[in-house]
Short mmCIF file of C-alpha atoms and ligand atoms in Angstrom, two decimals:
data_model
loop_
_atom_site.label_atom_id
_atom_site.label_comp_id
_atom_site.label_asym_id
_atom_site.label_seq_id
_atom_site.Cartn_x
_atom_site.Cartn_y
_atom_site.Cartn_z
CA MET A 21 -8.82 0.51 -19.20
CA LYS A 22 -11.13 -2.50 -19.39
CA LYS A 23 -9.07 -3.76 -22.28
CA VAL A 24 -5.82 -3.47 -20.33
CA LEU A 25 -7.35 -5.32 -17.44
CA SER A 26 -8.67 -8.13 -19.55
CA VAL A 27 -5.24 -8.54 -21.17
CA LEU A 28 -3.67 -8.68 -17.72
CA LEU A 29 -6.29 -11.12 -16.60
CA ALA A 30 -5.64 -13.39 -19.56
CA ALA A 31 -1.89 -13.20 -18.94
CA ALA A 32 -2.33 -14.05 -15.29
CA MET A 33 -4.47 -17.03 -16.12
CA THR A 34 -2.00 -18.27 -18.72
CA ALA A 35 0.78 -17.99 -16.21
CA GLY A 36 -1.18 -20.35 -14.01
CA LEU A 37 -1.47 -17.91 -11.16
CA LEU A 38 -4.83 -19.39 -10.34
CA THR A 39 -3.20 -22.52 -9.08
CA ALA A 40 -2.04 -20.69 -5.99
CA CYS A 41 -5.52 -20.42 -4.57
CA GLY A 42 -8.86 -22.10 -4.46
CA GLY A 43 -12.28 -20.54 -4.80
CA ALA A 44 -13.35 -17.70 -2.63
CA ALA A 45 -15.59 -19.88 -0.57
CA SER A 46 -12.81 -22.27 0.32
CA SER A 47 -11.21 -22.26 3.71
CA THR A 48 -7.53 -23.04 4.07
CA PRO A 49 -6.19 -24.48 7.31
CA ALA A 50 -3.15 -22.20 7.10
CA ALA A 51 -5.34 -19.12 7.64
CA SER A 52 -3.82 -17.22 10.47
CA GLN A 53 -5.80 -15.59 13.16
CA PRO A 54 -4.55 -13.03 15.62
CA ALA A 55 -3.14 -14.44 18.79
CA ALA A 56 -4.67 -11.94 21.16
CA SER A 57 -8.04 -10.72 19.93
CA GLY A 58 -9.17 -13.96 18.32
CA SER A 59 -11.29 -11.74 16.08
CA GLY A 60 -11.55 -13.75 12.87
CA ALA A 61 -11.48 -16.95 14.87
CA ALA A 62 -14.47 -15.95 17.02
CA GLN A 63 -16.82 -17.62 14.57
CA PRO A 64 -16.03 -21.24 13.73
CA ALA A 65 -15.71 -21.54 9.94
CA GLY A 66 -18.26 -24.36 9.94
CA ASP A 67 -21.09 -22.01 10.95
CA ALA A 68 -20.46 -19.45 8.23
CA GLU A 69 -22.27 -19.60 4.90
CA LEU A 70 -19.46 -17.81 3.11
CA VAL A 71 -15.76 -17.97 3.99
CA LEU A 72 -13.71 -15.25 2.35
CA ARG A 73 -9.97 -14.65 2.13
CA TYR A 74 -8.18 -11.39 2.87
CA ALA A 75 -4.58 -10.94 1.69
CA GLU A 76 -2.13 -8.70 3.53
CA ASN A 77 1.61 -8.54 2.87
CA GLN A 78 2.64 -7.04 6.21
CA PRO A 79 3.39 -9.01 9.39
CA GLN A 80 0.74 -10.00 11.91
CA ASP A 81 1.32 -7.17 14.37
CA TYR A 82 1.46 -4.40 11.72
CA PRO A 83 -1.28 -1.69 11.75
CA THR A 84 -2.75 -2.72 8.40
CA THR A 85 -2.96 -6.36 9.49
CA GLU A 86 -4.50 -5.49 12.83
CA ALA A 87 -7.09 -3.42 10.98
CA ALA A 88 -7.74 -6.39 8.68
CA TYR A 89 -8.53 -8.52 11.73
CA LYS A 90 -10.83 -5.79 12.95
CA PHE A 91 -12.54 -5.76 9.57
CA ALA A 92 -12.98 -9.55 9.78
CA GLU A 93 -14.43 -9.25 13.25
CA LEU A 94 -16.88 -6.52 12.22
CA VAL A 95 -18.04 -8.43 9.15
CA ASN A 96 -18.61 -11.53 11.21
CA GLU A 97 -20.55 -9.56 13.80
CA LYS A 98 -22.68 -7.53 11.38
CA THR A 99 -23.61 -10.48 9.20
CA ASN A 100 -24.60 -12.43 12.33
CA GLY A 101 -21.85 -14.95 11.68
CA ARG A 102 -23.01 -15.74 8.15
CA VAL A 103 -19.79 -14.40 6.60
CA LYS A 104 -16.33 -15.22 7.85
CA VAL A 105 -13.21 -13.44 6.66
CA GLU A 106 -9.87 -15.20 7.07
CA VAL A 107 -6.82 -12.96 7.16
CA TYR A 108 -3.62 -14.21 5.52
CA PHE A 109 -0.77 -11.90 6.54
CA GLY A 110 2.91 -11.80 5.54
CA ALA A 111 2.24 -12.24 1.80
CA GLN A 112 1.09 -15.86 2.32
CA LEU A 113 -1.19 -15.43 -0.70
CA GLY A 114 1.51 -13.82 -2.86
CA ASP A 115 3.09 -10.44 -3.46
CA GLU A 116 0.91 -7.40 -4.11
CA LYS A 117 0.94 -7.64 -7.88
CA THR A 118 -0.17 -11.28 -7.78
CA VAL A 119 -2.84 -10.53 -5.21
CA ILE A 120 -4.29 -7.70 -7.32
CA GLU A 121 -4.46 -10.03 -10.33
CA GLN A 122 -6.22 -12.68 -8.29
CA LEU A 123 -8.68 -10.17 -6.89
CA GLN A 124 -9.79 -9.38 -10.41
CA PHE A 125 -11.19 -12.85 -10.89
CA GLY A 126 -12.23 -13.63 -7.35
CA GLY A 127 -9.34 -15.93 -6.43
CA ILE A 128 -8.80 -13.67 -3.41
CA ASP A 129 -11.67 -11.68 -1.92
CA PHE A 130 -10.14 -8.75 -0.04
CA THR A 131 -6.82 -7.02 0.27
CA ARG A 132 -5.08 -3.87 1.33
CA VAL A 133 -2.34 -2.83 -1.05
CA SER A 134 -0.02 0.05 -1.64
CA LEU A 135 -1.35 2.35 -4.35
CA SER A 136 1.88 2.04 -6.38
CA PRO A 137 1.41 -1.49 -7.74
CA LEU A 138 -2.35 -0.93 -8.08
CA ALA A 139 -1.71 2.12 -10.25
CA GLU A 140 0.02 -0.13 -12.75
CA PHE A 141 -3.43 -1.63 -13.37
CA ASN A 142 -5.14 1.75 -13.39
CA LYS A 143 -2.69 4.52 -14.27
CA SER A 144 -5.04 7.32 -13.30
CA LEU A 145 -4.41 6.42 -9.63
CA ASN A 146 -0.82 7.65 -9.94
CA VAL A 147 -1.96 11.21 -9.59
CA LEU A 148 -2.63 10.55 -5.88
CA GLN A 149 1.01 9.71 -5.21
CA MET A 150 2.92 12.28 -7.21
CA PRO A 151 6.17 13.48 -5.61
CA TYR A 152 5.80 16.23 -3.02
CA LEU A 153 2.10 16.51 -3.85
CA TYR A 154 0.73 17.01 -0.34
CA THR A 155 2.12 19.57 2.05
CA ASP A 156 1.35 17.23 4.95
CA ALA A 157 -0.76 14.27 6.04
CA ASP A 158 -3.76 16.46 6.89
CA GLN A 159 -3.95 17.73 3.36
CA MET A 160 -3.82 14.17 2.02
CA TRP A 161 -6.70 13.18 4.29
CA ARG A 162 -8.76 16.17 3.22
CA VAL A 163 -8.33 14.89 -0.33
CA LEU A 164 -8.89 11.19 0.31
CA ASP A 165 -11.78 11.63 2.71
CA GLY A 166 -13.40 14.11 0.36
CA GLU A 167 -14.87 14.00 -3.12
CA ILE A 168 -11.58 13.17 -4.84
CA GLY A 169 -10.87 10.14 -2.67
CA ASP A 170 -14.44 8.87 -3.08
CA GLU A 171 -14.29 9.35 -6.83
CA PHE A 172 -11.11 7.32 -7.07
CA LEU A 173 -12.58 4.48 -5.00
CA ALA A 174 -15.72 4.50 -7.14
CA GLY A 175 -13.61 4.85 -10.31
CA MET A 176 -12.27 1.35 -9.82
CA GLU A 177 -15.67 -0.04 -10.71
CA GLY A 178 -15.60 -1.97 -13.94
CA THR A 179 -12.06 -3.17 -13.32
CA GLY A 180 -13.13 -6.28 -11.42
CA ILE A 181 -12.11 -4.55 -8.19
CA THR A 182 -14.01 -2.19 -5.91
CA GLY A 183 -12.24 0.31 -3.66
CA LEU A 184 -13.59 0.37 -0.11
CA SER A 185 -11.52 2.69 2.06
CA TRP A 186 -8.14 4.38 2.50
CA PHE A 187 -5.46 3.29 4.94
CA ASP A 188 -2.53 5.44 6.03
CA ALA A 189 1.05 4.59 5.08
CA GLY A 190 2.82 7.81 6.00
CA ALA A 191 5.55 9.38 3.90
CA ARG A 192 8.30 7.50 2.10
CA ASN A 193 12.00 8.27 2.45
CA PHE A 194 15.20 6.89 0.92
CA TYR A 195 17.64 4.70 2.82
CA ASN A 196 20.82 2.93 1.80
CA SER A 197 23.82 0.98 2.99
CA GLN A 198 26.52 3.09 1.34
CA ARG A 199 26.54 6.67 2.57
CA GLU A 200 24.73 9.45 4.32
CA ILE A 201 22.57 11.44 1.89
CA LYS A 202 23.07 15.11 2.64
CA SER A 203 22.53 16.41 -0.85
CA LEU A 204 20.92 15.50 -4.14
CA GLU A 205 24.43 14.82 -5.43
CA ASP A 206 24.80 11.98 -2.89
CA MET A 207 21.94 10.07 -4.56
CA LYS A 208 23.87 9.76 -7.83
CA GLY A 209 24.42 6.22 -9.03
CA LEU A 210 22.87 4.45 -6.04
CA LYS A 211 20.95 1.31 -6.96
CA ILE A 212 17.58 1.80 -5.32
CA ARG A 213 14.84 -0.80 -5.07
CA VAL A 214 11.44 0.55 -6.04
CA GLN A 215 7.95 -0.92 -6.02
CA GLU A 216 6.81 -2.42 -9.29
CA SER A 217 5.67 0.96 -10.56
CA GLU A 218 6.72 3.10 -13.49
CA LEU A 219 6.14 6.30 -11.55
CA MET A 220 8.42 5.11 -8.74
CA MET A 221 11.10 4.24 -11.28
CA ASP A 222 10.81 7.70 -12.80
CA MET A 223 11.15 9.36 -9.39
CA VAL A 224 14.40 7.55 -8.68
CA LYS A 225 15.77 8.23 -12.16
CA ALA A 226 14.95 11.92 -11.75
CA LEU A 227 17.31 12.00 -8.76
CA GLY A 228 20.17 10.47 -10.74
CA ALA A 229 19.94 7.07 -9.02
CA GLN A 230 19.24 3.68 -10.63
CA PRO A 231 15.82 2.13 -9.94
CA THR A 232 15.47 -1.63 -9.50
CA PRO A 233 11.85 -2.78 -9.28
CA MET A 234 11.23 -5.81 -7.09
CA ALA A 235 8.66 -7.27 -4.71
CA TYR A 236 8.74 -6.14 -1.08
CA GLY A 237 9.69 -9.56 0.27
CA GLU A 238 12.93 -9.65 -1.71
CA VAL A 239 14.35 -6.37 -0.51
CA TYR A 240 16.05 -7.50 2.70
CA SER A 241 18.23 -10.16 1.07
CA SER A 242 18.97 -7.88 -1.88
CA LEU A 243 20.24 -5.21 0.50
CA GLN A 244 22.21 -7.75 2.46
CA THR A 245 23.92 -9.25 -0.58
CA GLY A 246 24.54 -5.87 -2.21
CA VAL A 247 22.29 -6.51 -5.23
CA ILE A 248 20.87 -3.09 -4.38
CA ASP A 249 22.30 -0.21 -2.34
CA GLY A 250 19.07 1.04 -0.93
CA ALA A 251 15.31 1.33 -1.04
CA GLU A 252 12.62 3.76 0.12
CA ASN A 253 9.75 3.37 2.52
CA ASN A 254 7.96 4.68 5.59
CA TRP A 255 9.22 4.29 9.18
CA PRO A 256 7.17 1.19 10.11
CA SER A 257 8.24 -0.71 6.98
CA TYR A 258 11.90 0.26 7.37
CA GLU A 259 11.76 -1.05 10.92
CA SER A 260 9.49 -4.12 10.69
CA THR A 261 11.40 -5.59 7.73
CA SER A 262 14.71 -5.04 9.58
CA HIS A 263 15.99 -3.13 6.55
CA TYR A 264 17.47 -0.68 9.04
CA GLU A 265 19.89 -3.36 10.12
CA VAL A 266 21.39 -3.62 6.63
CA ALA A 267 20.85 -0.07 5.31
CA LYS A 268 21.46 2.39 8.09
CA TYR A 269 21.48 5.72 6.24
CA PHE A 270 17.95 7.11 6.22
CA VAL A 271 17.22 10.54 4.77
CA LEU A 272 14.05 12.44 5.59
CA ASP A 273 13.29 13.58 2.05
CA GLY A 274 9.59 12.56 2.17
CA HIS A 275 9.40 12.27 -1.61
CA THR A 276 5.92 10.77 -1.66
CA ARG A 277 2.90 9.75 0.37
CA VAL A 278 1.40 6.55 -0.97
CA PRO A 279 -2.05 5.86 0.43
CA GLU A 280 -3.24 2.27 0.69
CA PRO A 281 -6.71 1.31 -0.48
CA GLN A 282 -8.63 -1.60 0.99
CA LEU A 283 -10.14 -3.54 -1.91
CA VAL A 284 -12.74 -6.20 -2.61
CA SER A 285 -13.22 -8.36 -5.68
CA ASP A 286 -16.38 -7.51 -7.65
CA MET A 287 -17.08 -11.22 -7.83
CA THR A 288 -17.06 -11.36 -4.04
CA MET A 289 -19.42 -8.40 -3.81
CA LYS A 290 -21.79 -10.27 -6.10
CA LYS A 291 -21.62 -13.41 -3.97
CA LEU A 292 -22.32 -11.30 -0.90
CA ALA A 293 -25.28 -9.59 -2.55
CA ASP A 294 -26.68 -12.94 -3.64
CA LEU A 295 -26.49 -14.16 -0.07
CA ASP A 296 -28.15 -11.05 1.31
CA PRO A 297 -28.73 -7.74 -0.51
CA THR A 298 -27.70 -5.78 2.59
CA PHE A 299 -24.25 -7.39 2.77
CA PRO A 300 -22.36 -5.19 0.24
CA ASP A 301 -23.23 -2.10 2.29
CA ILE A 302 -22.20 -3.86 5.47
CA ILE A 303 -18.83 -4.60 3.85
CA ARG A 304 -18.37 -0.92 2.91
CA GLU A 305 -19.28 0.16 6.40
CA CYS A 306 -16.88 -2.32 8.04
CA ALA A 307 -14.10 -1.22 5.68
CA LYS A 308 -14.56 2.44 6.65
CA GLU A 309 -14.59 1.48 10.29
CA SER A 310 -11.41 -0.57 10.00
CA ALA A 311 -9.69 2.28 8.14
CA LYS A 312 -10.37 4.58 11.09
CA ILE A 313 -8.73 2.06 13.36
CA GLU A 314 -5.76 1.61 11.04
CA ARG A 315 -5.06 5.34 10.99
CA GLU A 316 -4.92 5.44 14.78
CA LEU A 317 -2.69 2.40 14.96
CA TRP A 318 -0.52 3.87 12.23
CA ALA A 319 0.26 7.05 14.13
CA ALA A 320 1.40 5.05 17.16
CA LYS A 321 3.44 2.61 15.09
CA GLU A 322 5.26 5.40 13.21
CA ALA A 323 6.52 6.88 16.46
CA GLU A 324 7.47 3.49 17.86
CA SER A 325 9.35 2.46 14.70
CA GLU A 326 11.22 5.74 14.49
CA ALA A 327 12.38 5.35 18.09
CA LYS A 328 13.45 1.77 17.48
CA VAL A 329 15.58 2.47 14.40
CA ARG A 330 17.20 5.50 16.03
CA GLU A 331 18.09 3.33 18.99
CA GLY A 332 19.30 0.63 16.62
CA GLY A 333 21.96 2.96 15.25
CA SER A 334 20.41 4.25 12.02
CA VAL A 335 21.83 7.54 10.83
CA ILE A 336 18.82 9.79 10.25
CA THR A 337 19.54 12.82 8.10
CA GLU A 338 17.42 15.92 7.64
CA LEU A 339 17.99 17.77 4.40
CA SER A 340 18.67 21.48 4.42
CA ALA A 341 15.87 23.58 2.90
CA GLU A 342 18.12 24.23 -0.07
CA GLU A 343 18.76 20.55 -0.75
CA MET A 344 15.13 19.65 -0.20
CA ALA A 345 14.24 22.18 -2.89
CA LYS A 346 16.72 20.45 -5.21
CA PHE A 347 14.99 17.09 -4.67
CA GLN A 348 11.66 18.72 -5.44
CA ASP A 349 12.96 20.51 -8.53
CA ALA A 350 14.51 17.30 -9.85
CA MET A 351 11.17 15.52 -9.64
CA ALA A 352 9.03 18.44 -10.89
CA PRO A 353 9.26 17.39 -14.58
CA LEU A 354 7.23 14.27 -13.71
CA TYR A 355 4.20 16.55 -13.47
CA ASP A 356 4.70 17.62 -17.10
CA LYS A 357 4.04 14.06 -18.20
CA LEU A 358 0.53 14.05 -16.71
CA SER A 359 -2.55 14.24 -18.91
CA ASP A 360 -4.58 17.46 -18.84
CA GLU A 361 -7.22 15.65 -16.81
CA ASP A 362 -4.65 14.62 -14.20
CA LYS A 363 -3.15 18.10 -14.15
CA ALA A 364 -6.59 19.43 -13.26
CA ILE A 365 -6.84 16.92 -10.39
CA VAL A 366 -3.41 18.03 -9.14
CA GLU A 367 -4.70 21.59 -9.04
CA LYS A 368 -7.72 20.50 -7.02
CA ILE A 369 -5.50 18.54 -4.64
CA LYS A 370 -3.17 21.47 -4.13
CA ALA A 371 -6.13 23.70 -3.36
CA ALA A 372 -7.59 21.27 -0.81
C1 LIG B 415 4.80 -0.45 2.23
C2 LIG B 415 3.41 -0.95 1.95
C3 LIG B 415 3.44 -2.34 1.36
C4 LIG B 415 4.32 -2.37 0.14
C5 LIG B 415 5.69 -1.86 0.51
C6 LIG B 415 6.67 -1.85 -0.67
O1 LIG B 415 5.40 -1.21 3.21
O2 LIG B 415 2.66 -0.97 3.14
O3 LIG B 415 2.13 -2.70 1.03
O4 LIG B 415 4.42 -3.66 -0.38
O5 LIG B 415 5.59 -0.56 1.03
O6 LIG B 415 7.55 -1.03 -0.66
O7 LIG B 415 6.53 -2.68 -1.56
#
């Protein structure tokens, strides 16, 4: 694992990805603060001893971004203004893959990402987002809030990145611009955008469709111009990106739940510890607190987004039990590819 990461790190540096950002202690005027709460802005940057950057690829009013502002506010408060966190939303600091690479060498301090692209850096994480793994959200939270979730956060140590907490991102469903999906057969041949993740590609292939990996920010125009027929995501993403305006057929197949870890660069944790040995624990505490807030905001946003896309004319299809079983059967062979260790974790998850 360490070897893979150092190869990736070297590749990223060669590609000049570092040029996109300054050191962690730098403050960029473009840093955006929330309009209403003024959280991150409460402490003038000049008073802080350490100014840190938090990358978020969702828009400013999205649950994960609002929780990031809350995190910034808490950190500022609990470090008595000595640490300031600036939140950059809307992928201002790059797409998720780029942000993860930068986190590894401290170019960016914090982020919240989808597990899918992160699992490309640490394949063992894929086991948490296998198709139809959890019976419902409660089961996923029993897993993530329990020993398994903690072990996975801790397991990131040594990769240059530390896992702090788990955010909710609901269940993902397919949508497309071509036709209503009433059966597995209807998926055949559709060109579906997936996250930059091998597992996601395999899921789409298993259904007889064609996966096209691309960054989140490129999906809208690709749908609009017909480069792809469809994509897959949760309600809030389908709505906030306006994908529903260009891909109106949405099928409730719920093929995966992809949790979203909040992360910190190990180099940042070291800087924080050097400043004050109590700060790393404060960071962990603030991350857990902000995750609680995100989960509440998430539940409200899911309902609101669903209502909005239904009103906007999306065709929402529920699969019959028989067809749902066909989706599940088609993806079942992906479990055979897992290592024995991962198979044992799947068993534990199923029993949770
Ligand atoms: C969700 C997730 C994003 C991710 C996106 C994607 O919206 O919250 O972090 O980038 O899915 O499909 O790429």
